[in-house]
């Protein structure tokens, strides 16, 4: 039995197979409509979510399966003090696979150790968000036709943005010749473990800059992120940082004609709504890719026999 805690739990070959399966699901959805008719997915979300929880549920329903779960710690017995280990032992009696989001880093890993069903990390604190990374990889591969030889700008809250950490690790350790431009204010720079242990250790070309305008002309992908209000210790710091970057029409004029803008969403103010009509704005397409890739992941972890 396999779990997914990090995108690096998948080898390069497994990642490529999963993305290829997701693309086949996109092209031939009917072929997969009943492959999980007898399966159940549990969504155990101890932290708010719109996309991740609902896309997991949509993914399982698209495969013919059923879903159950809870959407906040308050509505589960966590509010009475139940541990994640006990919770997953119970959920294992009700479902075949579980997607878990938790504010504490490592909580889904603790759950996986007590579980008798596959557990998927659906986001743990400021640490990892592997299924967002799979979504991002599928989006980039579908739009650019490759995951190698790219210059990727990551902009905003690079300190607390778990999607950024997962994406950098996956691109560095599974693909070739990806360069990074890390665009953030001083206080929200990438954590040192990513700078030292992932980027420098693997001799990856990267720069850290503060001005988005300076970075834009060279990018193939711009990955915008919101400032993570829920991870700040005080409101004053958040208010000072929250509107540091606002991507607007004027800034988009500096970018290549075939540069795409991604964002894991939710968006707050960091992308002006006037950018939504630009054909390079890919963040809502990215949401749709998130369903296909989660369908592919459920099939892979459940080892479902695929239709020919
Ligand atoms: N991208 C993402 O994780 O969104 P949600 O927090 O709405 O799940």
PDB file of C-alpha atoms and ligand atoms in Angstrom:
ATOM      1  CA  UNK A   1       0.000   0.000   0.000  1.00  0.00           C
ATOM      2  CA  UNK A   2       1.298   3.462  -0.917  1.00  0.00           C
ATOM      3  CA  UNK A   3       0.612   6.917   0.490  1.00  0.00           C
ATOM      4  CA  UNK A   4       1.456  10.322  -0.991  1.00  0.00           C
ATOM      5  CA  UNK A   5       3.116  12.734   1.427  1.00  0.00           C
ATOM      6  CA  UNK A   6       5.383  14.558  -1.030  1.00  0.00           C
ATOM      7  CA  UNK A   7       5.629  14.711  -4.835  1.00  0.00           C
ATOM      8  CA  UNK A   8       9.008  13.038  -4.355  1.00  0.00           C
ATOM      9  CA  UNK A   9       7.267   9.863  -3.218  1.00  0.00           C
ATOM     10  CA  UNK A  10       6.873   9.369  -6.988  1.00  0.00           C
ATOM     11  CA  UNK A  11       9.867   8.562  -9.180  1.00  0.00           C
ATOM     12  CA  UNK A  12      10.369  10.500 -12.427  1.00  0.00           C
ATOM     13  CA  UNK A  13       8.858   7.613 -14.373  1.00  0.00           C
ATOM     14  CA  UNK A  14       5.858   7.348 -12.008  1.00  0.00           C
ATOM     15  CA  UNK A  15       5.305  11.112 -12.203  1.00  0.00           C
ATOM     16  CA  UNK A  16       5.378  11.055 -15.987  1.00  0.00           C
ATOM     17  CA  UNK A  17       3.004   8.043 -16.069  1.00  0.00           C
ATOM     18  CA  UNK A  18       0.613   9.806 -13.700  1.00  0.00           C
ATOM     19  CA  UNK A  19       0.601  13.007 -15.798  1.00  0.00           C
ATOM     20  CA  UNK A  20       0.080  10.953 -18.968  1.00  0.00           C
ATOM     21  CA  UNK A  21      -2.850   9.146 -17.318  1.00  0.00           C
ATOM     22  CA  UNK A  22      -4.310  12.525 -16.263  1.00  0.00           C
ATOM     23  CA  UNK A  23      -4.062  13.772 -19.865  1.00  0.00           C
ATOM     24  CA  UNK A  24      -5.804  10.619 -21.109  1.00  0.00           C
ATOM     25  CA  UNK A  25      -8.577  11.183 -18.548  1.00  0.00           C
ATOM     26  CA  UNK A  26      -8.939  14.744 -19.877  1.00  0.00           C
ATOM     27  CA  UNK A  27      -9.313  13.442 -23.448  1.00  0.00           C
ATOM     28  CA  UNK A  28     -11.455  10.363 -22.686  1.00  0.00           C
ATOM     29  CA  UNK A  29     -13.445  11.031 -19.489  1.00  0.00           C
ATOM     30  CA  UNK A  30     -16.178   8.481 -20.302  1.00  0.00           C
ATOM     31  CA  UNK A  31     -13.627   5.656 -20.353  1.00  0.00           C
ATOM     32  CA  UNK A  32     -13.019   6.207 -16.616  1.00  0.00           C
ATOM     33  CA  UNK A  33     -16.592   6.955 -15.521  1.00  0.00           C
ATOM     34  CA  UNK A  34     -17.168   3.659 -13.659  1.00  0.00           C
ATOM     35  CA  UNK A  35     -13.713   2.386 -12.746  1.00  0.00           C
ATOM     36  CA  UNK A  36     -14.232   3.212  -9.030  1.00  0.00           C
ATOM     37  CA  UNK A  37     -17.918   2.260  -8.762  1.00  0.00           C
ATOM     38  CA  UNK A  38     -17.252   0.234  -5.598  1.00  0.00           C
ATOM     39  CA  UNK A  39     -14.776   2.678  -3.965  1.00  0.00           C
ATOM     40  CA  UNK A  40     -15.092   5.399  -1.338  1.00  0.00           C
ATOM     41  CA  UNK A  41     -12.910   8.427  -0.715  1.00  0.00           C
ATOM     42  CA  UNK A  42     -12.797  10.095   2.715  1.00  0.00           C
ATOM     43  CA  UNK A  43     -11.843  13.770   2.883  1.00  0.00           C
ATOM     44  CA  UNK A  44     -10.566  14.629   6.381  1.00  0.00           C
ATOM     45  CA  UNK A  45      -9.952  18.373   6.335  1.00  0.00           C
ATOM     46  CA  UNK A  46      -8.849  20.000   9.597  1.00  0.00           C
ATOM     47  CA  UNK A  47      -8.218  23.281   7.766  1.00  0.00           C
ATOM     48  CA  UNK A  48     -10.358  25.279   5.294  1.00  0.00           C
ATOM     49  CA  UNK A  49     -10.303  24.415   1.592  1.00  0.00           C
ATOM     50  CA  UNK A  50     -12.392  24.994  -1.501  1.00  0.00           C
ATOM     51  CA  UNK A  51     -10.359  23.577  -4.398  1.00  0.00           C
ATOM     52  CA  UNK A  52      -8.502  20.672  -2.851  1.00  0.00           C
ATOM     53  CA  UNK A  53     -11.428  19.124  -1.001  1.00  0.00           C
ATOM     54  CA  UNK A  54     -13.992  19.692  -3.730  1.00  0.00           C
ATOM     55  CA  UNK A  55     -11.644  18.596  -6.529  1.00  0.00           C
ATOM     56  CA  UNK A  56     -10.900  15.357  -4.657  1.00  0.00           C
ATOM     57  CA  UNK A  57     -14.623  14.803  -4.243  1.00  0.00           C
ATOM     58  CA  UNK A  58     -15.308  15.659  -7.910  1.00  0.00           C
ATOM     59  CA  UNK A  59     -12.435  13.361  -8.943  1.00  0.00           C
ATOM     60  CA  UNK A  60     -13.856  10.374  -7.045  1.00  0.00           C
ATOM     61  CA  UNK A  61     -17.391  11.062  -8.309  1.00  0.00           C
ATOM     62  CA  UNK A  62     -16.097  11.324 -11.904  1.00  0.00           C
ATOM     63  CA  UNK A  63     -14.639   7.837 -11.423  1.00  0.00           C
ATOM     64  CA  UNK A  64     -18.006   6.479 -10.243  1.00  0.00           C
ATOM     65  CA  UNK A  65     -17.020   6.337  -6.553  1.00  0.00           C
ATOM     66  CA  UNK A  66     -18.575   7.828  -3.423  1.00  0.00           C
ATOM     67  CA  UNK A  67     -17.275  10.399  -0.963  1.00  0.00           C
ATOM     68  CA  UNK A  68     -17.623  11.074   2.758  1.00  0.00           C
ATOM     69  CA  UNK A  69     -15.741  13.215   5.234  1.00  0.00           C
ATOM     70  CA  UNK A  70     -15.529  16.361   7.293  1.00  0.00           C
ATOM     71  CA  UNK A  71     -14.489  19.872   6.295  1.00  0.00           C
ATOM     72  CA  UNK A  72     -13.263  21.334   9.592  1.00  0.00           C
ATOM     73  CA  UNK A  73     -11.707  20.145  12.832  1.00  0.00           C
ATOM     74  CA  UNK A  74     -14.688  21.638  14.691  1.00  0.00           C
ATOM     75  CA  UNK A  75     -17.134  19.337  12.957  1.00  0.00           C
ATOM     76  CA  UNK A  76     -15.084  16.215  13.761  1.00  0.00           C
ATOM     77  CA  UNK A  77     -14.147  14.496  17.022  1.00  0.00           C
ATOM     78  CA  UNK A  78     -10.783  16.289  16.860  1.00  0.00           C
ATOM     79  CA  UNK A  79     -12.707  18.969  18.790  1.00  0.00           C
ATOM     80  CA  UNK A  80     -13.105  16.376  21.604  1.00  0.00           C
ATOM     81  CA  UNK A  81      -9.385  15.595  21.543  1.00  0.00           C
ATOM     82  CA  UNK A  82      -9.243  12.581  19.193  1.00  0.00           C
ATOM     83  CA  UNK A  83      -5.780  12.076  17.662  1.00  0.00           C
ATOM     84  CA  UNK A  84      -5.203  11.882  13.888  1.00  0.00           C
ATOM     85  CA  UNK A  85      -3.918   8.310  14.392  1.00  0.00           C
ATOM     86  CA  UNK A  86      -7.181   7.196  16.017  1.00  0.00           C
ATOM     87  CA  UNK A  87      -9.224   9.135  13.465  1.00  0.00           C
ATOM     88  CA  UNK A  88      -7.571   7.416  10.505  1.00  0.00           C
ATOM     89  CA  UNK A  89      -7.999   3.978  12.117  1.00  0.00           C
ATOM     90  CA  UNK A  90     -11.718   4.730  12.230  1.00  0.00           C
ATOM     91  CA  UNK A  91     -11.851   6.248   8.729  1.00  0.00           C
ATOM     92  CA  UNK A  92     -10.067   3.126   7.403  1.00  0.00           C
ATOM     93  CA  UNK A  93     -13.240   1.187   8.334  1.00  0.00           C
ATOM     94  CA  UNK A  94     -15.411   3.480   6.199  1.00  0.00           C
ATOM     95  CA  UNK A  95     -13.356   4.313   3.094  1.00  0.00           C
ATOM     96  CA  UNK A  96     -10.788   2.896   0.643  1.00  0.00           C
ATOM     97  CA  UNK A  97      -8.591   6.023   0.432  1.00  0.00           C
ATOM     98  CA  UNK A  98      -8.272   9.272   2.402  1.00  0.00           C
ATOM     99  CA  UNK A  99      -7.205  12.814   1.519  1.00  0.00           C
ATOM    100  CA  UNK A 100      -6.156  14.713   4.665  1.00  0.00           C
ATOM    101  CA  UNK A 101      -5.403  18.406   5.212  1.00  0.00           C
ATOM    102  CA  UNK A 102      -4.066  19.516   8.563  1.00  0.00           C
ATOM    103  CA  UNK A 103      -2.549  22.756   9.931  1.00  0.00           C
ATOM    104  CA  UNK A 104       0.267  20.782  11.654  1.00  0.00           C
ATOM    105  CA  UNK A 105       3.239  19.836   9.509  1.00  0.00           C
ATOM    106  CA  UNK A 106       3.617  16.055   9.428  1.00  0.00           C
ATOM    107  CA  UNK A 107       0.074  15.236  10.623  1.00  0.00           C
ATOM    108  CA  UNK A 108      -0.849  13.337   7.418  1.00  0.00           C
ATOM    109  CA  UNK A 109       2.413  11.372   7.791  1.00  0.00           C
ATOM    110  CA  UNK A 110       1.438  10.399  11.348  1.00  0.00           C
ATOM    111  CA  UNK A 111      -1.962   9.347   9.990  1.00  0.00           C
ATOM    112  CA  UNK A 112      -0.382   7.271   7.218  1.00  0.00           C
ATOM    113  CA  UNK A 113       1.595   5.276   9.802  1.00  0.00           C
ATOM    114  CA  UNK A 114      -1.603   4.215  11.581  1.00  0.00           C
ATOM    115  CA  UNK A 115      -3.699   3.756   8.445  1.00  0.00           C
ATOM    116  CA  UNK A 116      -4.791   0.621   6.642  1.00  0.00           C
ATOM    117  CA  UNK A 117      -5.835   2.655   3.559  1.00  0.00           C
ATOM    118  CA  UNK A 118      -3.734   4.998   1.342  1.00  0.00           C
ATOM    119  CA  UNK A 119      -3.453   8.518   2.795  1.00  0.00           C
ATOM    120  CA  UNK A 120      -2.862  11.554   0.588  1.00  0.00           C
ATOM    121  CA  UNK A 121      -1.384  14.715   2.088  1.00  0.00           C
ATOM    122  CA  UNK A 122      -3.795  17.444   0.955  1.00  0.00           C
ATOM    123  CA  UNK A 123      -1.636  20.166   2.575  1.00  0.00           C
ATOM    124  CA  UNK A 124       0.159  20.136   5.961  1.00  0.00           C
ATOM    125  CA  UNK A 125       0.850  23.529   7.519  1.00  0.00           C
ATOM    126  CA  UNK A 126       3.513  25.496   5.653  1.00  0.00           C
ATOM    127  CA  UNK A 127       5.265  22.270   4.614  1.00  0.00           C
ATOM    128  CA  UNK A 128       3.974  20.462   1.506  1.00  0.00           C
ATOM    129  CA  UNK A 129       0.982  20.358  -0.828  1.00  0.00           C
ATOM    130  CA  UNK A 130       1.825  17.504  -3.190  1.00  0.00           C
ATOM    131  CA  UNK A 131      -1.456  17.323  -5.103  1.00  0.00           C
ATOM    132  CA  UNK A 132      -1.217  21.037  -5.875  1.00  0.00           C
ATOM    133  CA  UNK A 133       2.242  20.293  -7.261  1.00  0.00           C
ATOM    134  CA  UNK A 134       0.862  17.494  -9.427  1.00  0.00           C
ATOM    135  CA  UNK A 135      -1.766  19.988 -10.631  1.00  0.00           C
ATOM    136  CA  UNK A 136       0.929  22.588 -11.373  1.00  0.00           C
ATOM    137  CA  UNK A 137       3.111  20.070 -13.236  1.00  0.00           C
ATOM    138  CA  UNK A 138       0.181  18.879 -15.359  1.00  0.00           C
ATOM    139  CA  UNK A 139      -0.792  22.483 -16.126  1.00  0.00           C
ATOM    140  CA  UNK A 140       2.743  23.449 -17.172  1.00  0.00           C
ATOM    141  CA  UNK A 141       3.218  20.275 -19.219  1.00  0.00           C
ATOM    142  CA  UNK A 142      -0.151  20.734 -20.961  1.00  0.00           C
ATOM    143  CA  UNK A 143       0.420  24.422 -21.751  1.00  0.00           C
ATOM    144  CA  UNK A 144       4.147  24.457 -22.550  1.00  0.00           C
ATOM    145  CA  UNK A 145       4.545  20.861 -23.776  1.00  0.00           C
ATOM    146  CA  UNK A 146       7.481  20.211 -21.432  1.00  0.00           C
ATOM    147  CA  UNK A 147       8.718  20.297 -17.848  1.00  0.00           C
ATOM    148  CA  UNK A 148      12.412  20.665 -18.692  1.00  0.00           C
ATOM    149  CA  UNK A 149      14.265  23.769 -19.938  1.00  0.00           C
ATOM    150  CA  UNK A 150      12.042  26.394 -18.347  1.00  0.00           C
ATOM    151  CA  UNK A 151      12.539  29.648 -16.468  1.00  0.00           C
ATOM    152  CA  UNK A 152       9.980  29.825 -13.690  1.00  0.00           C
ATOM    153  CA  UNK A 153       9.278  32.902 -11.574  1.00  0.00           C
ATOM    154  CA  UNK A 154       7.687  32.315  -8.165  1.00  0.00           C
ATOM    155  CA  UNK A 155       6.274  35.479  -6.672  1.00  0.00           C
ATOM    156  CA  UNK A 156       4.822  36.483  -3.313  1.00  0.00           C
ATOM    157  CA  UNK A 157       4.894  34.591  -0.045  1.00  0.00           C
ATOM    158  CA  UNK A 158       7.745  32.177  -0.675  1.00  0.00           C
ATOM    159  CA  UNK A 159       8.288  31.670   3.068  1.00  0.00           C
ATOM    160  CA  UNK A 160       4.933  30.194   4.063  1.00  0.00           C
ATOM    161  CA  UNK A 161       3.653  29.147   0.613  1.00  0.00           C
ATOM    162  CA  UNK A 162       3.754  25.342   0.807  1.00  0.00           C
ATOM    163  CA  UNK A 163       2.812  25.003  -2.872  1.00  0.00           C
ATOM    164  CA  UNK A 164       6.023  26.832  -3.782  1.00  0.00           C
ATOM    165  CA  UNK A 165       8.182  24.508  -1.678  1.00  0.00           C
ATOM    166  CA  UNK A 166       6.643  21.358  -3.168  1.00  0.00           C
ATOM    167  CA  UNK A 167       6.858  22.681  -6.744  1.00  0.00           C
ATOM    168  CA  UNK A 168      10.529  23.698  -6.512  1.00  0.00           C
ATOM    169  CA  UNK A 169      11.507  20.315  -5.040  1.00  0.00           C
ATOM    170  CA  UNK A 170       9.649  18.387  -7.721  1.00  0.00           C
ATOM    171  CA  UNK A 171      11.070  20.419 -10.618  1.00  0.00           C
ATOM    172  CA  UNK A 172      14.637  20.340  -9.268  1.00  0.00           C
ATOM    173  CA  UNK A 173      14.722  16.660  -8.390  1.00  0.00           C
ATOM    174  CA  UNK A 174      12.662  15.220 -11.234  1.00  0.00           C
ATOM    175  CA  UNK A 175      13.298  17.486 -14.267  1.00  0.00           C
ATOM    176  CA  UNK A 176      16.287  19.121 -15.985  1.00  0.00           C
ATOM    177  CA  UNK A 177      17.505  22.623 -16.626  1.00  0.00           C
ATOM    178  CA  UNK A 178      14.768  24.489 -14.799  1.00  0.00           C
ATOM    179  CA  UNK A 179      15.897  27.947 -13.650  1.00  0.00           C
ATOM    180  CA  UNK A 180      14.110  29.875 -10.904  1.00  0.00           C
ATOM    181  CA  UNK A 181      13.554  33.548 -10.225  1.00  0.00           C
ATOM    182  CA  UNK A 182      12.363  33.904  -6.618  1.00  0.00           C
ATOM    183  CA  UNK A 183      10.458  37.170  -6.298  1.00  0.00           C
ATOM    184  CA  UNK A 184       9.570  38.202  -2.753  1.00  0.00           C
ATOM    185  CA  UNK A 185      10.017  40.905  -0.129  1.00  0.00           C
ATOM    186  CA  UNK A 186      12.902  40.312   2.287  1.00  0.00           C
ATOM    187  CA  UNK A 187      10.585  39.041   5.074  1.00  0.00           C
ATOM    188  CA  UNK A 188       8.951  36.418   2.844  1.00  0.00           C
ATOM    189  CA  UNK A 189      12.033  34.888   1.200  1.00  0.00           C
ATOM    190  CA  UNK A 190      12.223  31.179   0.508  1.00  0.00           C
ATOM    191  CA  UNK A 191      13.180  29.098   3.606  1.00  0.00           C
ATOM    192  CA  UNK A 192      16.863  28.312   3.887  1.00  0.00           C
ATOM    193  CA  UNK A 193      16.274  24.538   3.614  1.00  0.00           C
ATOM    194  CA  UNK A 194      14.952  25.068   0.072  1.00  0.00           C
ATOM    195  CA  UNK A 195      17.744  27.529  -0.840  1.00  0.00           C
ATOM    196  CA  UNK A 196      20.585  25.439   0.596  1.00  0.00           C
ATOM    197  CA  UNK A 197      19.434  21.810   0.500  1.00  0.00           C
ATOM    198  CA  UNK A 198      17.440  21.862  -2.720  1.00  0.00           C
ATOM    199  CA  UNK A 199      18.673  24.690  -4.970  1.00  0.00           C
ATOM    200  CA  UNK A 200      22.357  25.130  -4.061  1.00  0.00           C
ATOM    201  CA  UNK A 201      23.002  21.464  -3.341  1.00  0.00           C
ATOM    202  CA  UNK A 202      21.759  20.553  -6.828  1.00  0.00           C
ATOM    203  CA  UNK A 203      23.632  23.422  -8.562  1.00  0.00           C
ATOM    204  CA  UNK A 204      20.381  24.978  -9.769  1.00  0.00           C
ATOM    205  CA  UNK A 205      20.544  28.409 -11.360  1.00  0.00           C
ATOM    206  CA  UNK A 206      18.366  30.796  -9.345  1.00  0.00           C
ATOM    207  CA  UNK A 207      18.122  34.455  -8.386  1.00  0.00           C
ATOM    208  CA  UNK A 208      16.278  36.169  -5.569  1.00  0.00           C
ATOM    209  CA  UNK A 209      14.802  39.558  -6.493  1.00  0.00           C
ATOM    210  CA  UNK A 210      12.283  41.951  -5.021  1.00  0.00           C
ATOM    211  CA  UNK A 211      10.852  43.671  -8.123  1.00  0.00           C
ATOM    212  CA  UNK A 212       8.403  41.678 -10.243  1.00  0.00           C
ATOM    213  CA  UNK A 213       8.927  44.077 -13.166  1.00  0.00           C
ATOM    214  CA  UNK A 214      12.621  43.147 -13.382  1.00  0.00           C
ATOM    215  CA  UNK A 215      11.901  39.424 -13.541  1.00  0.00           C
ATOM    216  CA  UNK A 216       8.927  39.336 -15.914  1.00  0.00           C
ATOM    217  CA  UNK A 217      10.604  39.600 -19.372  1.00  0.00           C
ATOM    218  CA  UNK A 218      12.623  36.376 -18.917  1.00  0.00           C
ATOM    219  CA  UNK A 219       9.926  34.074 -17.590  1.00  0.00           C
ATOM    220  CA  UNK A 220       8.197  31.100 -19.248  1.00  0.00           C
ATOM    221  CA  UNK A 221       5.894  30.678 -16.253  1.00  0.00           C
ATOM    222  CA  UNK A 222       4.945  33.158 -13.527  1.00  0.00           C
ATOM    223  CA  UNK A 223       3.630  31.393 -10.424  1.00  0.00           C
ATOM    224  CA  UNK A 224       1.854  33.970  -8.253  1.00  0.00           C
ATOM    225  CA  UNK A 225       0.984  33.263  -4.610  1.00  0.00           C
ATOM    226  CA  UNK A 226      -1.052  35.049  -1.981  1.00  0.00           C
ATOM    227  CA  UNK A 227       0.418  36.185   1.321  1.00  0.00           C
ATOM    228  CA  UNK A 228      -0.582  33.420   3.747  1.00  0.00           C
ATOM    229  CA  UNK A 229      -2.535  35.372   6.363  1.00  0.00           C
ATOM    230  CA  UNK A 230      -3.173  32.264   8.484  1.00  0.00           C
ATOM    231  CA  UNK A 231       0.563  31.654   9.039  1.00  0.00           C
ATOM    232  CA  UNK A 232       1.428  35.180  10.292  1.00  0.00           C
ATOM    233  CA  UNK A 233       1.960  35.738  14.008  1.00  0.00           C
ATOM    234  CA  UNK A 234       0.544  39.253  13.959  1.00  0.00           C
ATOM    235  CA  UNK A 235      -2.010  41.114  11.855  1.00  0.00           C
ATOM    236  CA  UNK A 236       0.219  44.206  11.482  1.00  0.00           C
ATOM    237  CA  UNK A 237       2.909  42.280   9.546  1.00  0.00           C
ATOM    238  CA  UNK A 238       0.269  40.701   7.316  1.00  0.00           C
ATOM    239  CA  UNK A 239      -1.338  44.069   6.493  1.00  0.00           C
ATOM    240  CA  UNK A 240       2.087  45.519   5.622  1.00  0.00           C
ATOM    241  CA  UNK A 241       2.883  42.630   3.256  1.00  0.00           C
ATOM    242  CA  UNK A 242      -0.450  41.690   1.718  1.00  0.00           C
ATOM    243  CA  UNK A 243      -0.449  44.049  -1.270  1.00  0.00           C
ATOM    244  CA  UNK A 244       3.286  43.985  -1.941  1.00  0.00           C
ATOM    245  CA  UNK A 245       2.680  42.513  -5.418  1.00  0.00           C
ATOM    246  CA  UNK A 246      -0.249  43.189  -7.690  1.00  0.00           C
ATOM    247  CA  UNK A 247       0.000  41.757 -11.200  1.00  0.00           C
ATOM    248  CA  UNK A 248      -1.954  43.995 -13.556  1.00  0.00           C
ATOM    249  CA  UNK A 249      -2.374  44.593 -17.307  1.00  0.00           C
ATOM    250  CA  UNK A 250       0.517  47.036 -17.407  1.00  0.00           C
ATOM    251  CA  UNK A 251       2.953  44.541 -15.882  1.00  0.00           C
ATOM    252  CA  UNK A 252       1.702  41.789 -18.210  1.00  0.00           C
ATOM    253  CA  UNK A 253       2.954  43.911 -21.129  1.00  0.00           C
ATOM    254  CA  UNK A 254       6.501  43.215 -19.921  1.00  0.00           C
ATOM    255  CA  UNK A 255       6.039  39.444 -20.227  1.00  0.00           C
ATOM    256  CA  UNK A 256       6.595  37.127 -23.203  1.00  0.00           C
ATOM    257  CA  UNK A 257       3.607  36.421 -25.442  1.00  0.00           C
ATOM    258  CA  UNK A 258       3.790  32.734 -24.466  1.00  0.00           C
ATOM    259  CA  UNK A 259       4.375  33.165 -20.746  1.00  0.00           C
ATOM    260  CA  UNK A 260       1.592  31.682 -18.604  1.00  0.00           C
ATOM    261  CA  UNK A 261       0.430  32.915 -15.210  1.00  0.00           C
ATOM    262  CA  UNK A 262      -0.385  30.212 -12.669  1.00  0.00           C
ATOM    263  CA  UNK A 263      -1.719  30.621  -9.133  1.00  0.00           C
ATOM    264  CA  UNK A 264      -2.748  27.841  -6.745  1.00  0.00           C
ATOM    265  CA  UNK A 265      -5.662  30.092  -5.612  1.00  0.00           C
ATOM    266  CA  UNK A 266      -7.379  31.453  -3.633  1.00  0.00           C
ATOM    267  CA  UNK A 267      -6.447  34.846  -5.036  1.00  0.00           C
ATOM    268  CA  UNK A 268      -6.774  37.866  -2.780  1.00  0.00           C
ATOM    269  CA  UNK A 269      -5.346  41.048  -4.413  1.00  0.00           C
ATOM    270  CA  UNK A 270      -2.140  39.781  -6.009  1.00  0.00           C
ATOM    271  CA  UNK A 271      -3.620  39.380  -9.497  1.00  0.00           C
ATOM    272  CA  UNK A 272      -5.886  42.154 -10.663  1.00  0.00           C
ATOM    273  CA  UNK A 273      -9.137  40.775 -12.123  1.00  0.00           C
ATOM    274  CA  UNK A 274      -8.368  42.700 -15.354  1.00  0.00           C
ATOM    275  CA  UNK A 275      -5.663  40.052 -16.032  1.00  0.00           C
ATOM    276  CA  UNK A 276      -8.274  37.240 -16.109  1.00  0.00           C
ATOM    277  CA  UNK A 277      -9.179  38.013 -19.731  1.00  0.00           C
ATOM    278  CA  UNK A 278      -5.550  37.735 -20.885  1.00  0.00           C
ATOM    279  CA  UNK A 279      -5.066  34.411 -22.760  1.00  0.00           C
ATOM    280  CA  UNK A 280      -1.919  33.886 -20.681  1.00  0.00           C
ATOM    281  CA  UNK A 281      -3.935  33.793 -17.433  1.00  0.00           C
ATOM    282  CA  UNK A 282      -4.037  30.041 -16.787  1.00  0.00           C
ATOM    283  CA  UNK A 283      -5.101  29.862 -13.136  1.00  0.00           C
ATOM    284  CA  UNK A 284      -8.677  28.751 -13.769  1.00  0.00           C
ATOM    285  CA  UNK A 285      -7.541  26.139 -16.322  1.00  0.00           C
ATOM    286  CA  UNK A 286      -5.168  24.976 -13.583  1.00  0.00           C
ATOM    287  CA  UNK A 287      -8.198  24.257 -11.355  1.00  0.00           C
ATOM    288  CA  UNK A 288      -9.621  21.914 -14.010  1.00  0.00           C
ATOM    289  CA  UNK A 289      -6.277  20.137 -14.375  1.00  0.00           C
ATOM    290  CA  UNK A 290      -6.428  19.578 -10.601  1.00  0.00           C
ATOM    291  CA  UNK A 291      -9.440  17.311 -11.051  1.00  0.00           C
ATOM    292  CA  UNK A 292      -7.805  15.204 -13.788  1.00  0.00           C
ATOM    293  CA  UNK A 293      -4.593  14.750 -11.836  1.00  0.00           C
ATOM    294  CA  UNK A 294      -6.425  13.777  -8.624  1.00  0.00           C
ATOM    295  CA  UNK A 295      -8.440  11.230 -10.635  1.00  0.00           C
ATOM    296  CA  UNK A 296      -5.144   9.803 -11.912  1.00  0.00           C
ATOM    297  CA  UNK A 297      -3.701   9.761  -8.388  1.00  0.00           C
ATOM    298  CA  UNK A 298      -6.705   7.945  -6.893  1.00  0.00           C
ATOM    299  CA  UNK A 299      -6.471   5.307  -9.654  1.00  0.00           C
ATOM    300  CA  UNK A 300      -2.730   4.926  -9.104  1.00  0.00           C
ATOM    301  CA  UNK A 301      -2.824   4.590  -5.307  1.00  0.00           C
ATOM    302  CA  UNK A 302      -5.806   2.225  -5.402  1.00  0.00           C
ATOM    303  CA  UNK A 303      -4.049   0.216  -8.141  1.00  0.00           C
ATOM    304  CA  UNK A 304      -7.280   0.185 -10.130  1.00  0.00           C
ATOM    305  CA  UNK A 305      -7.123  -1.904 -13.305  1.00  0.00           C
ATOM    306  CA  UNK A 306      -7.339   0.652 -16.111  1.00  0.00           C
ATOM    307  CA  UNK A 307      -9.651   0.287 -19.116  1.00  0.00           C
ATOM    308  CA  UNK A 308      -7.855  -0.300 -22.443  1.00  0.00           C
TER     309      UNK A 308
HETATM  310  N1  LIG B   1      -4.998  25.576  -3.931  1.00  0.00           N
HETATM  311  C1  LIG B   1      -5.593  25.207  -2.776  1.00  0.00           C
HETATM  312  O1  LIG B   1      -5.047  24.415  -1.984  1.00  0.00           O
HETATM  313  O2  LIG B   1      -6.823  25.751  -2.565  1.00  0.00           O
HETATM  314  P1  LIG B   1      -7.764  25.424  -1.330  1.00  0.00           P
HETATM  315  O3  LIG B   1      -7.060  25.936  -0.093  1.00  0.00           O
HETATM  316  O4  LIG B   1      -9.061  26.107  -1.611  1.00  0.00           O
HETATM  317  O5  LIG B   1      -7.890  23.919  -1.255  1.00  0.00           O
END
